[in-house]
Coordinates of C-alpha atoms and ligand atoms in Angstrom, one line a residue:
X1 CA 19.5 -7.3 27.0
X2 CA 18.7 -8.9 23.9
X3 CA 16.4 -11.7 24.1
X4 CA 14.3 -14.3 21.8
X5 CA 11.3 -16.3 21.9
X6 CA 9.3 -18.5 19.5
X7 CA 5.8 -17.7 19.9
X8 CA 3.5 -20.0 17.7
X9 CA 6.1 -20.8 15.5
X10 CA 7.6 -17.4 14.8
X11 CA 10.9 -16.3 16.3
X12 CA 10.4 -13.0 17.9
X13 CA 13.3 -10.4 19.3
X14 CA 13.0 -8.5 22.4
X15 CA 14.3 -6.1 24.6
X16 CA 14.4 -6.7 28.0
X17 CA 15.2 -4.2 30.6
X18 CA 16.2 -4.8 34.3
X19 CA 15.1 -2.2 36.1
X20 CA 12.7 -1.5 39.5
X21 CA 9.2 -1.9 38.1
X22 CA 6.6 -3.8 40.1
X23 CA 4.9 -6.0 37.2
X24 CA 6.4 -7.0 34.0
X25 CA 5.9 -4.1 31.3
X26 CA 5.5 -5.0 27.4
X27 CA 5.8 -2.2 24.9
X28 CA 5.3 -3.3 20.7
X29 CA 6.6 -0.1 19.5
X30 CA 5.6 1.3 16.1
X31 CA 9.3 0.2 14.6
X32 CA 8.1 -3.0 15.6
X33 CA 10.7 -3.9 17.9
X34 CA 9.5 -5.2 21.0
X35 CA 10.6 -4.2 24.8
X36 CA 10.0 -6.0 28.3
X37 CA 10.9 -4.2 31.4
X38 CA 10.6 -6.5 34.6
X39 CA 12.4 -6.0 38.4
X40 CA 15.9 -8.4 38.8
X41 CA 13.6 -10.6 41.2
X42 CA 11.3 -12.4 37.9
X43 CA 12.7 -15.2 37.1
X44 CA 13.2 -15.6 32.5
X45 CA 11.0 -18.5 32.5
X46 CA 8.1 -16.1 34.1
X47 CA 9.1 -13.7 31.4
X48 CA 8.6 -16.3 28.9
X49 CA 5.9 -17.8 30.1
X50 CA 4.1 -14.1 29.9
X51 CA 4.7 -13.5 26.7
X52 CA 3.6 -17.1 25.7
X53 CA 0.4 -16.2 27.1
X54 CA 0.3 -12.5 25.1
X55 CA 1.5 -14.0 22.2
X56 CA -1.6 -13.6 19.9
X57 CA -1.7 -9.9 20.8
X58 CA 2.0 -9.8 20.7
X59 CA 2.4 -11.4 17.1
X60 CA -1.1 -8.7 15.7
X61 CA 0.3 -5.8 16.8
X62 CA 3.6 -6.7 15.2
X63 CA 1.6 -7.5 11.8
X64 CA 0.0 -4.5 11.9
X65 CA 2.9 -2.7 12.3
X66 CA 4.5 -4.0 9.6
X67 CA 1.2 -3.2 7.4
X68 CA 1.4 0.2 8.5
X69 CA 5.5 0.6 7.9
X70 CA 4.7 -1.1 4.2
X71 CA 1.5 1.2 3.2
X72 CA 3.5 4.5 4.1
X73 CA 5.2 6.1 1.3
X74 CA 9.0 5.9 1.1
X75 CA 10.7 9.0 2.7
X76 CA 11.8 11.3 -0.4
X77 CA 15.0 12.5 -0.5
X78 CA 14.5 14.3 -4.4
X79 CA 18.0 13.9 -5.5
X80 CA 19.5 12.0 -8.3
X81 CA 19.6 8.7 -8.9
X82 CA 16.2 8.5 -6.3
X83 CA 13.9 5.5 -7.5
X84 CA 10.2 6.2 -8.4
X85 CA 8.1 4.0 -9.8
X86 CA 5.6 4.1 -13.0
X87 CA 3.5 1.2 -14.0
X88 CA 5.6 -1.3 -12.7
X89 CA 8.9 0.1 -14.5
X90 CA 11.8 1.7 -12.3
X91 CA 12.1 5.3 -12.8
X92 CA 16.0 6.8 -12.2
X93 CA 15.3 10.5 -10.9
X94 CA 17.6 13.1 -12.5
X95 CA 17.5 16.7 -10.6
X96 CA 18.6 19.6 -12.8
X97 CA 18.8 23.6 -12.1
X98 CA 16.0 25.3 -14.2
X99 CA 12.5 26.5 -15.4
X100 CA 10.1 24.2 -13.0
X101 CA 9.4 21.2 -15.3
X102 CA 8.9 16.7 -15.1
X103 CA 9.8 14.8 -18.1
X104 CA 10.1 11.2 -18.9
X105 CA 12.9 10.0 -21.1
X106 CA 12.9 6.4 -21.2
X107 CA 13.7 5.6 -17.5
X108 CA 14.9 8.8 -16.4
X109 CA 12.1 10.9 -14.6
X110 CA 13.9 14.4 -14.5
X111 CA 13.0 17.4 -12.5
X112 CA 14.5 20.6 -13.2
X113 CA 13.9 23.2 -10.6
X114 CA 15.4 26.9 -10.1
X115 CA 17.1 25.8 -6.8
X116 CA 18.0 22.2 -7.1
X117 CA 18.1 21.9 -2.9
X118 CA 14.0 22.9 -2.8
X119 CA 12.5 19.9 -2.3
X120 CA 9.5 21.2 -1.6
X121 CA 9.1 22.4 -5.4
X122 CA 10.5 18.9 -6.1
X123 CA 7.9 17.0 -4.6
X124 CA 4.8 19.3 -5.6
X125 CA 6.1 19.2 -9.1
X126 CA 6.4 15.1 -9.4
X127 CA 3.2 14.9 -7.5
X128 CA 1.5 16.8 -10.4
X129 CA 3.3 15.0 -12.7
X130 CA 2.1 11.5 -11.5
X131 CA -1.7 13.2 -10.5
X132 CA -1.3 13.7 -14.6
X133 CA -0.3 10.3 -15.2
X134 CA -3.0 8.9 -13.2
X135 CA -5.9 10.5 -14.7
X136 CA -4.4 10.1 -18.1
X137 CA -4.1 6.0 -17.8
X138 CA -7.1 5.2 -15.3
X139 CA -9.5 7.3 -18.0
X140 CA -8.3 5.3 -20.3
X141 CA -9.2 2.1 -18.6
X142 CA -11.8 3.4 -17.3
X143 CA -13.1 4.3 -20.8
X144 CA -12.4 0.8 -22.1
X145 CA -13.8 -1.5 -19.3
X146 CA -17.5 1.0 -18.9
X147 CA -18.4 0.0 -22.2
X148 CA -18.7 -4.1 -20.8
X149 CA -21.3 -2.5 -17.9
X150 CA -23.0 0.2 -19.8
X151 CA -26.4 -1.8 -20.0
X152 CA -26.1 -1.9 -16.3
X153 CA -25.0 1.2 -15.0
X154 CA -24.3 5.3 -16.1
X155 CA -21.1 6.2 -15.5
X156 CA -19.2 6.2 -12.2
X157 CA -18.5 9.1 -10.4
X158 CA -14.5 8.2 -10.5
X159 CA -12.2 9.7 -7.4
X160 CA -8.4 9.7 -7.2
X161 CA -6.8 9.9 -3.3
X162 CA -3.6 8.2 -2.0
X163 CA -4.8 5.4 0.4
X164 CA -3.1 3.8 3.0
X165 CA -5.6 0.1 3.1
X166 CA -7.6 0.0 -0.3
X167 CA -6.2 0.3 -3.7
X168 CA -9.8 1.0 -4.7
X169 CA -13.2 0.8 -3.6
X170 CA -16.8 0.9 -5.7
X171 CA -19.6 2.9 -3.6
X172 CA -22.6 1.2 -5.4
X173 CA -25.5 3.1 -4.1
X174 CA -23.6 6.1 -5.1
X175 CA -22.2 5.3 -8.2
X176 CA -18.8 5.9 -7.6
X177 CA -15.7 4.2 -7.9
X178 CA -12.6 5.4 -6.1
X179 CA -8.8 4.3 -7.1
X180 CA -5.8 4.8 -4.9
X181 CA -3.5 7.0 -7.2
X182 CA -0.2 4.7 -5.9
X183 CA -1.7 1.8 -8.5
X184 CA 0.0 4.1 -11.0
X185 CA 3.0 2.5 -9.5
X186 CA 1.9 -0.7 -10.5
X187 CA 1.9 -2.9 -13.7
X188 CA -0.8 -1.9 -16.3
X189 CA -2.3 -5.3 -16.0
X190 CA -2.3 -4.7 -12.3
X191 CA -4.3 -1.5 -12.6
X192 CA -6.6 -2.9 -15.4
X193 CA -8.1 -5.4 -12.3
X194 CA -8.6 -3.2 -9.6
X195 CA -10.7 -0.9 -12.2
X196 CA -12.6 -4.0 -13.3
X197 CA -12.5 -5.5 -9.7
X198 CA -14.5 -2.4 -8.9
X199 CA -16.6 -2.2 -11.7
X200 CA -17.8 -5.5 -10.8
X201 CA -18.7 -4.4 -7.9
X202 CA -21.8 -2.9 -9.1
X203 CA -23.1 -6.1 -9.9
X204 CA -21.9 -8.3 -7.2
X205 CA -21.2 -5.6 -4.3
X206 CA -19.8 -8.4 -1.7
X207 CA -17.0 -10.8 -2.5
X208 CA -19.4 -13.8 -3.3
X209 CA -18.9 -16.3 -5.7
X210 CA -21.3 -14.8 -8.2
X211 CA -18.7 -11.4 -7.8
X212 CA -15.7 -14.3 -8.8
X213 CA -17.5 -15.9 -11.4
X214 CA -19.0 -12.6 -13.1
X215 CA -15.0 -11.6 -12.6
X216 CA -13.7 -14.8 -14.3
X217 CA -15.8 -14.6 -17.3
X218 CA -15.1 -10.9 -17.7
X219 CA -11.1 -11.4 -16.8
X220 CA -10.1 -14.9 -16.8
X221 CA -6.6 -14.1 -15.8
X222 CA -7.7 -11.7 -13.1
X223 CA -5.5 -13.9 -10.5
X224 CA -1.9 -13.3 -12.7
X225 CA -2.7 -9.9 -12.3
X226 CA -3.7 -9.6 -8.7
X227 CA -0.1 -11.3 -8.2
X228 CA 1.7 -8.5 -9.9
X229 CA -0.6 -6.1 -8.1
X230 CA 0.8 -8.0 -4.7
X231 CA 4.1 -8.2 -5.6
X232 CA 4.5 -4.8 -7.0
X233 CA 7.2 -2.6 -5.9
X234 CA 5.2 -1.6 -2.5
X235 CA 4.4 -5.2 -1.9
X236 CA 1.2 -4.2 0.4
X237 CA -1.3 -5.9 1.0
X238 CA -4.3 -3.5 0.0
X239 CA -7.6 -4.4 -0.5
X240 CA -9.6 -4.0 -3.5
Ligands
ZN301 ZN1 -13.6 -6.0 -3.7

């Protein structure tokens, strides 16, 4: 039976499931539905009043099953007319039979493969094409925002990798900065902050105020752009 329940404030949907159990059963599955299962004999109100008192665990696990549903990339199909996305613009795919080969034309990202049904080839192909992207816009970036730190540092060691929780992190003591390779995804602006967010970083390795005022100077409109990086296409919230 379908059942609902405000719990501090927030309506919440569950499942609940008669059946011959001795206590009252709560399961926050990974979908991030919810399901009860408690004998005929508990009263609702005792089924309320339960999850009342888990609510705080009940209402976390459901956030961070959200987080994890938003961070995961979308399930590829690889056929035509399949959104991507490339610094912040909508990319129509286009699948076509021949020599293995990505192009961009305006807003059609086109694939063209021997056997259009080999997805497989599809994906390792577009995966290469973005890894190309990537390392051809964050160098450039990178190679405009080092020059404002050059008196402070040498030059990061700089790593690409798709992350689930960070869209980039600075290893200080190391000297390396690593980006997640989805911000190519995102608005230019957007990718311009996390590099300098990082960069910063070196200075300022915690998220003081001296981090946020050497950031404002550097990037007054660092917050604009940390808005489009929030409300870009995969609307996660990463940290930086
Ligand atoms: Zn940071």
């Amino acid at each position: 039976m379908n059942k609902s329940i405000i719990l501090n404030g927030r309506e919440i949907s569950y499942e609940l499931e008669r059946k011959s159990v001795k206590n009252i059963n709560l399961r926050i599955r990974a979908d991030c539905s919810v399901y009860v299962s408690a004998s005929a004999r508990v009263a609702d109100s005792v089924i309320e009043g339960f999850l009342q008192k888990k609510a705080d665990y009940i209402l976390s696990a459901l956030d961070k099953y959200a987080e994890i549903a938003r961070s995961a990339p979308p399930a590829r199909n690889y056929v035509t007319g399949e959104s991507f996305y490339y610094l912040g613009k909508e990319l129509r795919l286009v699948v076509t039979q021949g020599k293995s080969n990505v192009s961009l034309d305006g807003v059609c990202l086109t694939v063209s493969v021997p056997d259009i049904c080999d997805n497989a080839l599809k994906e390792k192909l577009i995966n290469k094409w973005y890894d190309a992207q990537c390392a051809e816009v964050f160098d450039e970036i990178i190679s405009e925002i080092y020059p404002i730190f050059r008196k402070h540092l040498a030059m990061p060691r700089v790593t690409l990798r798709n992350m689930s929780s960070r869209w980039g992190s600075c290893r200080m003591k190391r000297g390396a900065i690593t980006l997640n390779k989805r911000l190519i995804e995102t608005p230019l602006e957007a990718v311009e902050y996390v590099v300098m967010h990082e960069f910063v970083h070196f200075l300022h390795p915690n998220h003081s105020s001296k981090f946020y005022d050497t950031l404002s100077s550097l990037m007054p409109d660092w917050k604009v752009r940390k808005k489009l990086l929030e409300s870009a296409v995969l609307n996660r919230p990463l940290k930086t």
